[in-house]
C-alpha cells in the first residue's frame, strides 16, 4: 500500500532550487546508538545499587499485602509498551515504503500508546502510595529513580519521534533516506526494553 | 567479517564479562550464578557484577552496530547512500541560537529544581521550544542545496510563529522575574532599584540612539547583560523569598479598596521599618505596596 | 604510497566542499581560514560566538574554558597542600570549607579540565585527522559546550554557597548535585559527537585501522567515558533524590564524596589519560621522521588501556557494600582491582617502547611537542607504576596520600600531554606556531612539578600520612614532604599560567604560518593553517595510516 505524500509545507520550497546533497548515512544511527549506550549505563548504575540494597535488606524488600506494588497495572503497562514497539516498527516499515499516510498514522498510534503508558504509570504510583521520605525510604528512592529515569527516556523518545515525524511531514524522509525516523524508532525500542527490565527486576521479582 | 570497531567493542564487552566473573568469584559467587547471570545462584558483589555485566551488554550492542555498519567505512556508506561520491556532511550553514538557548534552558531547569518549580517549568518549556526550533532549522538546512534559499524557507515557516511567541515569552519572563525582584526587596529598596533600572535603560537606549555607529556586538552584549541581570536578580529574589507581608485587617481598609496610608506608616513603624524585609500590604484587594 | 591531497584551498567560505577524487595538484594560494570563513550574522562577533556550529571555534572555546577550570582547580589544590603542610593543626581554612575543597580539587580537575580539554582538542583535530569537513552533530557539540560552561558555573556556585560535598548548605548541595549531572551529561554529548566523527565521518580509504592514534585514542576514551560516566550520573541522581527527600541511603552530605570517589581514583582515573598515548603516538614518529612499525599493536595497546580504565565497579563508598572482611574501603583486596592496577602498566609501556623503537629507527629532531610527548608518557608510566604499588597489600597504602600522589601524577601526565598537543597542533588550532623554546621549558616545568608533587605525596603516603585535609590529620615527620608537594603544585600552576600567556602572546603575533611546519604524517597537515572552512578543498583519500609520510619528511617541513 503506497499513498502519495501529502504536501504540507513543501509548497514553501522553490521548485527551481537545487536539490540538497545526500546526507551522510549512518551518522544519526551511530549517534543514537551511543545515546542508548549512555542511557543503558545510567540504568545499569541505578540497578546495580538497587540489587545491592535489595540483597542487603533481605526478605520483605517490597512488602506483601497492603503497601505492596501491584503487579497488574505494571503488566498492563508492559503490554501497552509492547504494543507501541509494534506500532513504532510500523512507522519504520511505512516510511521505508514511502507510505507517508501510514507513517503519520502509526506515529500517532505510538504516541497515543505512550500517553496511555504515562497515565498508567501515574495510576501505579498512586496505587503504590509510597512516599520517598516515608516507611520504605530506601526502596522508594531507588524505585522512583529507576522508573522515573525510564519515564524520562520514554518522554525523550516521544519528543524524538514527534520531531522526526514533523520532518517527515515536511516531506524530508524517503524510502532511501529515513535515518532520522529509524533512529527515533531505535531509541523507542530501547525505552521499551528498559521498561521490560524494570518490570522483570522490580515489579515481577520484587 | 568482524571489523576493527567491532573488535574494539566486543573486546571491551569480553573484558567486562571476564572482569564480572573474576569479581564474582572473588566475592563468593557460584559458578552457576555467574554463568546464569545471577538467575540460579549467587553472583557475589551485586553492585560490581551488575555494573560490569551491564557494561558488557552495552559494549556488545555497540559491537553489533559497528559490525552491521561495517565501521561506517566510506565504501559501505557510499553503497548505502547509492551515490558514486562519498556523501560529505556539510558544516552548519549559518549561526543558530538554539544550542545556546537549549543549554540555558537546561541551566534554568536545574536552578528551578533547586529553588522554584515555576523556573523548572519554564526550563522545560524552553527545552521543548529549542528542540522544535532546532528541528525546523535542521529540516530547512536540507530542504534544498542552496543555503540562502534554505534560510528563507526556514524564516518563512518559523518567523510568523517565532515573533509573537518570543514577544509573549519575553513579556511573561520580564513580568515574572521583575516581580520576584520586587517582592523580595523592601518597599523603598524596590522603588530605588527600579528607579535606577529605568534610568539606566533610558540612558543606554538614548546613548545607542544617538550613536548609530554602535556595533551590533555591543548592543547584543548590552541586551545580554540586561537579560542575565534580570534573570540573576529574579533567581536571587526567589532564593531570598518574599518579604514579610503584614495583614492590615479591616481597620486598614478604607472601603475604597486602598490601604490606609496612615495605617501603613503606623504598622511599618511598629514592625520595624528599618528592616529590609518588612513591608506592608493590603490583602483585601490584592494591592501590594512598596 | 598514499596520495597527498592539496595543501591549500580557494574554496568559497560559505560553500561546503564537494567531494572529489584526489589530485596531486595543489592550488597556488589559500585564501580562506577557519575563522575568516565562518558565517557572519546580524549580531556581530558575539552572535558568531554564541551561534557557532564550527568545530574549530567550539574546540578552542572548550580548550580555553578547560584551562580556566585547570587554574581554578590547581589553586584549590595548592591551598590544600599548604594547609596539609601547616604545622600543629594551625588551619587557614575552616573544616567545612576544607572538605569541600577536596572534591573541588579532584573532581574539578576531571570535570572542568581533563575531559573538556581533551574534547576541545578532539573537536579541533579529529575532523582534520579523519578527513572530515566538520565534526558530527556540530550544533549538538555547541550545545554541549554551553551546557558545560553553564553547568560548571552552577557547579562552582554550589561550592560558593557551601553546598559541595562536606558543606553544610543543603540547598547548595542540591544545586551541586544537579550541576554535576549537567556537567557530566554535557561532556557525554560532546564525547558522542567525537566518537561519531571517528566512526562515521572518515574519508575514503581511511579504515578504522588507519585512523591516526590521537583520533583512535579519542574513540576509545570517548567510548569508555560513555560506558562509565553514566554510572556516575546514576549515583548523582540517587544521591540527589535521597538527599532532597529522604536522607535515608547516603545521609545528609558526608557520603557523597566517598560514593563518587571512584571517578577520581584508579582505575577510572586512567580514562582521562588514554588520549595521552594517542598524542604521544602521533607526535613521536613525526619528530623521529620515521614510520612507526607495528601500528596495529599501538592501536591494540590503546584499546587495552581503555579497557583497564573501566572503574565504575569500584564504588567503594556505596552504603552496605562490603567486599572483603576487614577492608574498610571494600575493594582493596579484590583480585580484579589488583589485576587491573598491575596490568595498566603494560599498554603504557608498550606505546612508549614502540615510540622508542620509532625514534631509534629514525633521525630524531627536537622540539617542544616531542619533549612534551615523551615527558607526558614517562609521567603516565610513573602514575601506573604508583597505581600498581598502591594495591600491594602488605604495604597497606589504602587511605593514605599514596592514591592522591598517583592522581596527581596521572593528571600531571595529562596536562603535559595536552600542552604537547597544543604546541604540535597550534598551526591548526590558532593558525600560529608557538615558540619551541618556551614550549620545552614549560613542558619540563609542568612535568617536574607533577613529579615533585606526586612523588612527595607518594612518599608521605608510604609513611602513613592519611589522605585527609582535616587539621591535625598530618602525621608527624612528613611536613617536609608536604611542603615539597606544595612546591610541586605551585610549579605546575606556574607552568600552566605561563602556557596560557605563551598561547596568548603567539595569537597576537601576525605572521605567516606554514601549513605543515613539522613534516607531519597525517591528514591534518594536508590543509591550510588554520584550516579552510570545510577543512579540505577536496575530500582527501588515503591509502595507509601515514598518508603524508615520505622518507624525506624533513624536506617537506616548511619551517
PDB file of C-alpha atoms in Angstrom, chain B residues 118 122 125 164-180 230-231:
ATOM      1  CA  UNK B 118       7.951  27.606  38.094  1.00  0.00           C
ATOM      2  CA  UNK B 122       9.984  27.488  32.218  1.00  0.00           C
ATOM      3  CA  UNK B 125       9.163  24.807  28.043  1.00  0.00           C
ATOM      4  CA  UNK B 164       4.680  36.610  18.615  1.00  0.00           C
ATOM      5  CA  UNK B 165       5.901  33.622  20.604  1.00  0.00           C
ATOM      6  CA  UNK B 166       9.119  35.357  21.598  1.00  0.00           C
ATOM      7  CA  UNK B 167       7.197  38.525  22.472  1.00  0.00           C
ATOM      8  CA  UNK B 168       4.805  36.621  24.716  1.00  0.00           C
ATOM      9  CA  UNK B 169       7.572  34.680  26.363  1.00  0.00           C
ATOM     10  CA  UNK B 170       9.687  37.812  26.750  1.00  0.00           C
ATOM     11  CA  UNK B 171       6.885  39.753  28.405  1.00  0.00           C
ATOM     12  CA  UNK B 172       5.994  36.854  30.666  1.00  0.00           C
ATOM     13  CA  UNK B 173       9.615  36.341  31.622  1.00  0.00           C
ATOM     14  CA  UNK B 174      10.131  40.039  32.351  1.00  0.00           C
ATOM     15  CA  UNK B 175       6.983  40.242  34.441  1.00  0.00           C
ATOM     16  CA  UNK B 176       7.820  37.086  36.372  1.00  0.00           C
ATOM     17  CA  UNK B 177      11.424  37.869  37.181  1.00  0.00           C
ATOM     18  CA  UNK B 178      10.860  41.569  37.795  1.00  0.00           C
ATOM     19  CA  UNK B 179       8.039  40.696  40.192  1.00  0.00           C
ATOM     20  CA  UNK B 180      10.345  38.286  42.053  1.00  0.00           C
ATOM     21  CA  UNK B 230      17.187  40.375  35.331  1.00  0.00           C
ATOM     22  CA  UNK B 231      17.288  36.583  35.466  1.00  0.00           C
TER      23      UNK B 231
END
